[in-house]
Amino acid sequence: MSESPHHPVDLDLRLVRYFVAVADHRHFGRAADALRIGQPSLSRQIRALEKQLGARLLDRTPQGSRLTEAGEAFLPRAKALLRSAALAATIARAAAQPNRITIGYTTNLVITPVTRELRHRYPDTDVSTQHLNWSDPRAALLEGRVDAVVARLPFPTSQLHVTILYDEPRMLMVSTEHRLAGKESVTLDDIADEPIPRLPDPEWNAFWRIDPRPDGTRAPDGPLVNALQDKLELIASGQAVAIVPGDTASARLDLTTIPLHGVEPSRIVLATRADDRNRLLDALRKSALAHLTGPAETSD
């Protein structure tokens, strides 16, 4: 299979989506079930895509399927192509329906003053909200699930417009039975040997464990956690301590927070898609800068 390198290729996004499904499942049968199409039909679609590209993408194996070298090279670009197509559709819909906006927010961040003002100023506008996982702001924006996000840095900000709202101090969370409980404040020296839970995201892992430390030493290792409640359980049982946002509050009576001095604060931002022309975004930014100025002001 060969194509002139100068011959334009009109890729069918449906076929690209089918290829990504097979690549992710590493199995034609499972991918066909997920796509809700017949396996013979899926095989024909993949062959059609390979013909368009002039390259074999997948080899069948006794265990399922395997990406060829061309398939390995094409997969990340195929996923990026599908994301770009979804984003283009989202931006087009937003331009066609300027009276709709969805605002995302992450844990412990209150956006009620902003949504209340937008609904009051634009009564014909559909203002909706969506809670997001701490690691989800950029993906939620680029996939078109939300139009704006109020979240904590760090997260990747390429293709985004970011407005800094305010800084908040970072605190140390410990068990009420911990040796540091009750202290007025602590520093990194006080927890130099304390295990701190690890997070699956490298950027957040570095920021919230302060790893490496300012002197270049590595933060003590700790268990990997994916869920907040699991982290709280580790702290309450005395197996770890954690560095948390300043407005973190726990309903658990066996946990307490202590001011952590000598570390840079956490930064709260409003993020939107860099090329989004939704006219409501300017009003949203002005409202966020006016009302989301710190935990005390956003607690009403």
mmCIF file of C-alpha atoms in Angstrom:
data_model
loop_
_atom_site.group_PDB
_atom_site.id
_atom_site.type_symbol
_atom_site.label_atom_id
_atom_site.label_comp_id
_atom_site.label_asym_id
_atom_site.label_seq_id
_atom_site.Cartn_x
_atom_site.Cartn_y
_atom_site.Cartn_z
ATOM 1 C CA MET A 1 0.000 0.000 0.000
ATOM 2 C CA SER A 2 1.505 3.307 -1.024
ATOM 3 C CA GLU A 3 0.421 6.887 -1.582
ATOM 4 C CA SER A 4 2.319 9.823 -3.000
ATOM 5 C CA PRO A 5 3.529 11.931 -0.056
ATOM 6 C CA HIS A 6 2.012 14.973 -1.759
ATOM 7 C CA HIS A 7 -1.385 13.360 -2.336
ATOM 8 C CA PRO A 8 -3.969 14.769 0.123
ATOM 9 C CA VAL A 9 -5.560 12.190 2.411
ATOM 10 C CA ASP A 10 -9.182 12.818 3.396
ATOM 11 C CA LEU A 11 -9.413 10.864 6.625
ATOM 12 C CA ASP A 12 -12.800 9.623 7.741
ATOM 13 C CA LEU A 13 -13.015 10.468 11.465
ATOM 14 C CA ARG A 14 -15.360 7.537 12.021
ATOM 15 C CA LEU A 15 -12.641 5.172 10.801
ATOM 16 C CA VAL A 16 -10.072 6.927 12.973
ATOM 17 C CA ARG A 17 -12.332 6.434 15.991
ATOM 18 C CA TYR A 18 -12.687 2.733 15.146
ATOM 19 C CA PHE A 19 -8.907 2.371 14.937
ATOM 20 C CA VAL A 20 -8.414 4.053 18.321
ATOM 21 C CA ALA A 21 -10.959 1.683 19.858
ATOM 22 C CA VAL A 22 -9.129 -1.389 18.543
ATOM 23 C CA ALA A 23 -5.775 0.055 19.609
ATOM 24 C CA ASP A 24 -7.052 0.736 23.129
ATOM 25 C CA HIS A 25 -8.684 -2.692 23.522
ATOM 26 C CA ARG A 26 -5.920 -4.562 21.662
ATOM 27 C CA HIS A 27 -8.710 -6.853 20.474
ATOM 28 C CA PHE A 28 -11.126 -6.587 17.523
ATOM 29 C CA GLY A 29 -13.929 -8.447 19.283
ATOM 30 C CA ARG A 30 -13.870 -6.297 22.436
ATOM 31 C CA ALA A 31 -13.577 -3.126 20.376
ATOM 32 C CA ALA A 32 -16.536 -4.180 18.228
ATOM 33 C CA ASP A 33 -18.616 -4.770 21.361
ATOM 34 C CA ALA A 34 -17.665 -1.343 22.725
ATOM 35 C CA LEU A 35 -18.524 0.316 19.410
ATOM 36 C CA ARG A 36 -21.689 -1.760 19.050
ATOM 37 C CA ILE A 37 -20.883 -2.910 15.545
ATOM 38 C CA GLY A 38 -20.154 -6.337 14.102
ATOM 39 C CA GLN A 39 -16.589 -7.598 14.157
ATOM 40 C CA PRO A 40 -16.492 -8.301 10.372
ATOM 41 C CA SER A 41 -17.680 -4.753 9.714
ATOM 42 C CA LEU A 42 -15.027 -3.348 12.070
ATOM 43 C CA SER A 43 -12.321 -5.312 10.266
ATOM 44 C CA ARG A 44 -13.488 -3.874 6.931
ATOM 45 C CA GLN A 45 -13.421 -0.333 8.350
ATOM 46 C CA ILE A 46 -9.875 -0.756 9.624
ATOM 47 C CA ARG A 47 -8.759 -2.079 6.225
ATOM 48 C CA ALA A 48 -10.386 0.949 4.589
ATOM 49 C CA LEU A 49 -8.463 3.281 6.909
ATOM 50 C CA GLU A 50 -5.215 1.448 6.208
ATOM 51 C CA LYS A 51 -5.889 1.867 2.490
ATOM 52 C CA GLN A 52 -6.472 5.590 2.964
ATOM 53 C CA LEU A 53 -3.207 5.932 4.875
ATOM 54 C CA GLY A 54 -1.203 3.586 2.707
ATOM 55 C CA ALA A 55 0.108 1.740 5.775
ATOM 56 C CA ARG A 56 -0.805 -1.319 7.811
ATOM 57 C CA LEU A 57 -1.757 -0.273 11.335
ATOM 58 C CA LEU A 58 -2.673 -3.509 13.115
ATOM 59 C CA ASP A 59 -1.603 -7.134 13.084
ATOM 60 C CA ARG A 60 -3.823 -9.888 14.438
ATOM 61 C CA THR A 61 -2.275 -12.172 17.086
ATOM 62 C CA PRO A 62 -3.571 -15.251 18.941
ATOM 63 C CA GLN A 63 -4.180 -12.978 21.928
ATOM 64 C CA GLY A 64 -5.968 -10.238 19.983
ATOM 65 C CA SER A 65 -4.246 -7.527 17.957
ATOM 66 C CA ARG A 66 -0.956 -5.650 17.980
ATOM 67 C CA LEU A 67 -0.011 -2.221 16.685
ATOM 68 C CA THR A 68 2.480 -2.143 13.844
ATOM 69 C CA GLU A 69 5.237 0.456 13.852
ATOM 70 C CA ALA A 70 3.003 2.639 11.694
ATOM 71 C CA GLY A 71 0.113 2.064 14.110
ATOM 72 C CA GLU A 72 2.249 3.106 17.090
ATOM 73 C CA ALA A 73 3.196 6.307 15.269
ATOM 74 C CA PHE A 74 -0.384 7.035 14.182
ATOM 75 C CA LEU A 75 -2.178 6.347 17.502
ATOM 76 C CA PRO A 76 -1.276 9.515 19.479
ATOM 77 C CA ARG A 77 -1.976 11.656 16.420
ATOM 78 C CA ALA A 78 -5.274 9.875 15.850
ATOM 79 C CA LYS A 79 -6.331 10.628 19.416
ATOM 80 C CA ALA A 80 -5.251 14.255 19.022
ATOM 81 C CA LEU A 81 -7.235 14.458 15.771
ATOM 82 C CA LEU A 82 -10.392 13.205 17.490
ATOM 83 C CA ARG A 83 -9.912 15.664 20.365
ATOM 84 C CA SER A 84 -9.445 18.532 17.911
ATOM 85 C CA ALA A 85 -12.576 17.553 16.014
ATOM 86 C CA ALA A 86 -14.595 17.396 19.233
ATOM 87 C CA LEU A 87 -13.264 20.781 20.312
ATOM 88 C CA ALA A 88 -14.045 22.340 16.926
ATOM 89 C CA ALA A 89 -17.625 21.072 17.185
ATOM 90 C CA THR A 90 -17.927 22.432 20.734
ATOM 91 C CA ILE A 91 -16.672 25.887 19.740
ATOM 92 C CA ALA A 92 -19.031 25.973 16.766
ATOM 93 C CA ARG A 93 -22.000 25.043 18.957
ATOM 94 C CA ALA A 94 -20.985 27.677 21.520
ATOM 95 C CA ALA A 95 -20.873 30.331 18.803
ATOM 96 C CA ALA A 96 -24.275 29.235 17.503
ATOM 97 C CA GLN A 97 -25.772 29.124 21.011
ATOM 98 C CA PRO A 98 -24.205 32.059 22.897
ATOM 99 C CA ASN A 99 -26.745 31.792 25.695
ATOM 100 C CA ARG A 100 -25.298 28.619 27.192
ATOM 101 C CA ILE A 101 -22.288 28.221 29.473
ATOM 102 C CA THR A 102 -21.075 25.357 31.656
ATOM 103 C CA ILE A 103 -18.665 26.184 34.473
ATOM 104 C CA GLY A 104 -16.554 23.459 36.025
ATOM 105 C CA TYR A 105 -15.018 23.565 39.490
ATOM 106 C CA THR A 106 -12.867 21.278 41.595
ATOM 107 C CA THR A 107 -13.131 20.147 45.211
ATOM 108 C CA ASN A 108 -13.603 22.805 47.935
ATOM 109 C CA LEU A 109 -13.882 25.669 45.454
ATOM 110 C CA VAL A 110 -17.167 27.563 45.648
ATOM 111 C CA ILE A 111 -18.404 29.324 42.502
ATOM 112 C CA THR A 112 -21.929 30.179 43.680
ATOM 113 C CA PRO A 113 -21.402 33.994 43.739
ATOM 114 C CA VAL A 114 -20.388 33.906 40.074
ATOM 115 C CA THR A 115 -23.193 31.664 38.842
ATOM 116 C CA ARG A 116 -25.696 33.689 40.869
ATOM 117 C CA GLU A 117 -24.537 36.949 39.264
ATOM 118 C CA LEU A 118 -24.517 35.527 35.734
ATOM 119 C CA ARG A 119 -28.048 34.201 36.121
ATOM 120 C CA HIS A 120 -29.187 37.569 37.494
ATOM 121 C CA ARG A 121 -27.507 39.630 34.752
ATOM 122 C CA TYR A 122 -28.424 37.245 31.919
ATOM 123 C CA PRO A 123 -31.790 35.714 32.824
ATOM 124 C CA ASP A 124 -32.149 34.104 29.390
ATOM 125 C CA THR A 125 -28.820 32.316 29.717
ATOM 126 C CA ASP A 126 -28.528 28.649 30.657
ATOM 127 C CA VAL A 127 -25.773 28.662 33.307
ATOM 128 C CA SER A 128 -24.884 25.137 34.443
ATOM 129 C CA THR A 129 -22.122 23.771 36.657
ATOM 130 C CA GLN A 130 -20.124 20.553 36.776
ATOM 131 C CA HIS A 131 -17.878 19.249 39.539
ATOM 132 C CA LEU A 132 -14.563 17.921 38.204
ATOM 133 C CA ASN A 133 -11.855 15.688 39.555
ATOM 134 C CA TRP A 134 -8.674 17.545 40.592
ATOM 135 C CA SER A 135 -6.817 16.159 37.554
ATOM 136 C CA ASP A 136 -9.536 16.882 34.981
ATOM 137 C CA PRO A 137 -9.658 20.665 34.229
ATOM 138 C CA ARG A 138 -7.697 20.752 30.963
ATOM 139 C CA ALA A 139 -9.263 17.614 29.516
ATOM 140 C CA ALA A 140 -12.763 18.799 30.426
ATOM 141 C CA LEU A 141 -12.140 22.079 28.597
ATOM 142 C CA LEU A 142 -10.523 20.622 25.489
ATOM 143 C CA GLU A 143 -13.116 17.858 25.227
ATOM 144 C CA GLY A 144 -15.892 20.453 25.422
ATOM 145 C CA ARG A 145 -17.498 19.148 28.609
ATOM 146 C CA VAL A 146 -17.236 22.595 30.194
ATOM 147 C CA ASP A 147 -16.606 26.142 28.923
ATOM 148 C CA ALA A 148 -14.643 27.375 31.939
ATOM 149 C CA VAL A 149 -13.035 25.879 35.033
ATOM 150 C CA VAL A 150 -12.207 27.257 38.468
ATOM 151 C CA ALA A 151 -9.385 25.055 39.714
ATOM 152 C CA ARG A 152 -6.036 24.872 41.456
ATOM 153 C CA LEU A 153 -2.760 24.896 39.619
ATOM 154 C CA PRO A 154 -0.680 23.072 38.651
ATOM 155 C CA PHE A 155 -2.162 21.556 35.497
ATOM 156 C CA PRO A 156 -1.089 21.822 31.828
ATOM 157 C CA THR A 157 -2.239 25.174 30.413
ATOM 158 C CA SER A 158 -1.333 24.895 26.714
ATOM 159 C CA GLN A 159 -4.306 25.912 24.500
ATOM 160 C CA LEU A 160 -5.910 27.574 27.523
ATOM 161 C CA HIS A 161 -6.477 31.163 28.670
ATOM 162 C CA VAL A 162 -5.707 31.353 32.394
ATOM 163 C CA THR A 163 -6.756 34.127 34.794
ATOM 164 C CA ILE A 164 -5.236 34.102 38.285
ATOM 165 C CA LEU A 165 -7.911 34.692 40.928
ATOM 166 C CA TYR A 166 -6.115 34.402 44.275
ATOM 167 C CA ASP A 167 -3.507 32.532 46.289
ATOM 168 C CA GLU A 168 -4.262 30.330 49.256
ATOM 169 C CA PRO A 169 -1.780 28.988 51.822
ATOM 170 C CA ARG A 170 -0.923 25.323 51.986
ATOM 171 C CA MET A 171 -1.533 23.479 55.249
ATOM 172 C CA LEU A 172 -0.367 20.269 56.844
ATOM 173 C CA MET A 173 -3.068 17.711 57.630
ATOM 174 C CA VAL A 174 -2.342 15.234 60.414
ATOM 175 C CA SER A 175 -4.146 12.888 62.764
ATOM 176 C CA THR A 176 -5.298 14.498 65.999
ATOM 177 C CA GLU A 177 -3.042 11.928 67.703
ATOM 178 C CA HIS A 178 0.028 13.009 65.701
ATOM 179 C CA ARG A 179 3.001 14.515 67.534
ATOM 180 C CA LEU A 180 2.531 17.799 65.618
ATOM 181 C CA ALA A 181 -1.203 18.161 66.294
ATOM 182 C CA GLY A 182 -1.956 21.333 68.208
ATOM 183 C CA LYS A 183 1.133 23.253 67.052
ATOM 184 C CA GLU A 184 0.552 26.819 65.883
ATOM 185 C CA SER A 185 2.575 26.233 62.703
ATOM 186 C CA VAL A 186 5.120 23.862 61.154
ATOM 187 C CA THR A 187 7.857 23.966 58.490
ATOM 188 C CA LEU A 188 9.200 21.385 56.067
ATOM 189 C CA ASP A 189 11.939 20.583 58.594
ATOM 190 C CA ASP A 190 9.241 19.353 60.999
ATOM 191 C CA ILE A 191 8.055 16.763 58.457
ATOM 192 C CA ALA A 192 11.393 15.889 56.878
ATOM 193 C CA ASP A 193 10.911 12.194 57.691
ATOM 194 C CA GLU A 194 7.113 11.986 57.494
ATOM 195 C CA PRO A 195 5.636 9.784 54.704
ATOM 196 C CA ILE A 196 3.380 11.758 52.345
ATOM 197 C CA PRO A 197 0.923 9.965 50.011
ATOM 198 C CA ARG A 198 1.862 9.933 46.329
ATOM 199 C CA LEU A 199 -0.516 11.027 43.568
ATOM 200 C CA PRO A 200 -0.807 9.506 40.068
ATOM 201 C CA ASP A 201 -0.220 12.859 38.317
ATOM 202 C CA PRO A 202 3.522 13.749 38.272
ATOM 203 C CA GLU A 203 2.961 17.523 38.346
ATOM 204 C CA TRP A 204 0.558 17.396 41.278
ATOM 205 C CA ASN A 205 2.746 14.814 42.964
ATOM 206 C CA ALA A 206 5.699 17.207 42.862
ATOM 207 C CA PHE A 207 3.683 20.232 44.015
ATOM 208 C CA TRP A 208 1.659 18.700 46.843
ATOM 209 C CA ARG A 209 4.527 16.590 48.204
ATOM 210 C CA ILE A 210 7.031 19.448 47.606
ATOM 211 C CA ASP A 211 9.285 16.930 45.918
ATOM 212 C CA PRO A 212 12.116 17.704 45.644
ATOM 213 C CA ARG A 213 12.452 19.932 48.685
ATOM 214 C CA PRO A 214 14.129 23.372 48.379
ATOM 215 C CA ASP A 215 17.472 21.900 49.486
ATOM 216 C CA GLY A 216 17.287 19.265 46.741
ATOM 217 C CA THR A 217 16.408 16.306 48.965
ATOM 218 C CA ARG A 218 13.526 14.047 47.971
ATOM 219 C CA ALA A 219 10.289 13.952 49.945
ATOM 220 C CA PRO A 220 9.835 10.763 51.982
ATOM 221 C CA ASP A 221 7.999 8.114 50.012
ATOM 222 C CA GLY A 222 4.408 7.277 50.785
ATOM 223 C CA PRO A 223 1.606 5.046 49.484
ATOM 224 C CA LEU A 224 -0.009 5.796 46.133
ATOM 225 C CA VAL A 225 -3.587 7.071 46.468
ATOM 226 C CA ASN A 226 -6.238 7.823 43.855
ATOM 227 C CA ALA A 227 -9.158 8.868 46.049
ATOM 228 C CA LEU A 228 -9.446 11.586 48.692
ATOM 229 C CA GLN A 229 -11.115 9.310 51.212
ATOM 230 C CA ASP A 230 -8.268 6.814 50.974
ATOM 231 C CA LYS A 231 -5.785 9.599 51.710
ATOM 232 C CA LEU A 232 -7.800 10.753 54.722
ATOM 233 C CA GLU A 233 -7.869 7.214 56.067
ATOM 234 C CA LEU A 234 -4.073 6.944 55.795
ATOM 235 C CA ILE A 235 -3.628 10.223 57.648
ATOM 236 C CA ALA A 236 -6.147 9.394 60.370
ATOM 237 C CA SER A 237 -4.496 6.037 61.000
ATOM 238 C CA GLY A 238 -1.129 7.724 61.494
ATOM 239 C CA GLN A 239 0.505 6.172 58.425
ATOM 240 C CA ALA A 240 1.098 9.502 56.679
ATOM 241 C CA VAL A 241 0.650 13.263 56.738
ATOM 242 C CA ALA A 242 -0.418 15.379 53.769
ATOM 243 C CA ILE A 243 0.029 18.891 52.422
ATOM 244 C CA VAL A 244 -3.405 20.252 51.528
ATOM 245 C CA PRO A 245 -5.049 23.482 50.321
ATOM 246 C CA GLY A 246 -5.678 26.100 52.956
ATOM 247 C CA ASP A 247 -9.458 25.841 52.733
ATOM 248 C CA THR A 248 -9.545 22.064 53.111
ATOM 249 C CA ALA A 249 -12.027 21.044 55.735
ATOM 250 C CA SER A 250 -12.706 17.504 56.858
ATOM 251 C CA ALA A 251 -15.829 16.241 58.555
ATOM 252 C CA ARG A 252 -13.620 13.752 60.395
ATOM 253 C CA LEU A 253 -12.976 14.677 64.008
ATOM 254 C CA ASP A 254 -9.762 12.629 63.999
ATOM 255 C CA LEU A 255 -8.020 14.995 61.540
ATOM 256 C CA THR A 256 -6.669 18.513 61.953
ATOM 257 C CA THR A 257 -4.746 21.040 59.858
ATOM 258 C CA ILE A 258 -1.736 23.204 60.800
ATOM 259 C CA PRO A 259 -0.340 26.241 58.927
ATOM 260 C CA LEU A 260 2.728 25.246 56.889
ATOM 261 C CA HIS A 261 5.252 28.072 56.693
ATOM 262 C CA GLY A 262 8.028 28.611 54.181
ATOM 263 C CA VAL A 263 6.301 27.140 51.114
ATOM 264 C CA GLU A 264 4.730 28.882 48.140
ATOM 265 C CA PRO A 265 0.932 29.056 48.205
ATOM 266 C CA SER A 266 -1.538 27.195 46.056
ATOM 267 C CA ARG A 267 -2.929 29.293 43.190
ATOM 268 C CA ILE A 268 -6.594 29.394 42.193
ATOM 269 C CA VAL A 269 -7.335 30.218 38.552
ATOM 270 C CA LEU A 270 -10.125 30.536 36.029
ATOM 271 C CA ALA A 271 -9.261 28.657 32.828
ATOM 272 C CA THR A 272 -11.028 28.749 29.472
ATOM 273 C CA ARG A 273 -10.183 27.575 25.953
ATOM 274 C CA ALA A 274 -7.745 30.009 24.363
ATOM 275 C CA ASP A 275 -9.760 30.366 21.151
ATOM 276 C CA ASP A 276 -13.272 30.318 22.621
ATOM 277 C CA ARG A 277 -15.358 33.303 21.485
ATOM 278 C CA ASN A 278 -18.348 32.746 23.754
ATOM 279 C CA ARG A 279 -19.391 36.298 24.655
ATOM 280 C CA LEU A 280 -20.293 35.192 28.175
ATOM 281 C CA LEU A 281 -16.672 34.445 29.055
ATOM 282 C CA ASP A 282 -15.714 38.100 29.489
ATOM 283 C CA ALA A 283 -18.588 38.569 31.917
ATOM 284 C CA LEU A 284 -17.558 35.386 33.713
ATOM 285 C CA ARG A 285 -13.944 36.597 34.126
ATOM 286 C CA LYS A 286 -15.041 39.965 35.506
ATOM 287 C CA SER A 287 -17.416 38.293 37.948
ATOM 288 C CA ALA A 288 -14.804 35.750 39.058
ATOM 289 C CA LEU A 289 -12.181 38.466 39.655
ATOM 290 C CA ALA A 290 -14.719 40.455 41.683
ATOM 291 C CA HIS A 291 -16.170 37.647 43.779
ATOM 292 C CA LEU A 292 -13.693 34.762 43.924
ATOM 293 C CA THR A 293 -10.981 36.496 45.918
ATOM 294 C CA GLY A 294 -10.263 33.942 48.641
ATOM 295 C CA PRO A 295 -11.813 31.200 50.802
ATOM 296 C CA ALA A 296 -13.466 33.632 53.219
ATOM 297 C CA GLU A 297 -15.158 35.565 50.431
ATOM 298 C CA THR A 298 -16.373 32.439 48.599
ATOM 299 C CA SER A 299 -17.832 30.687 51.610
ATOM 300 C CA ASP A 300 -21.277 32.284 51.464
#
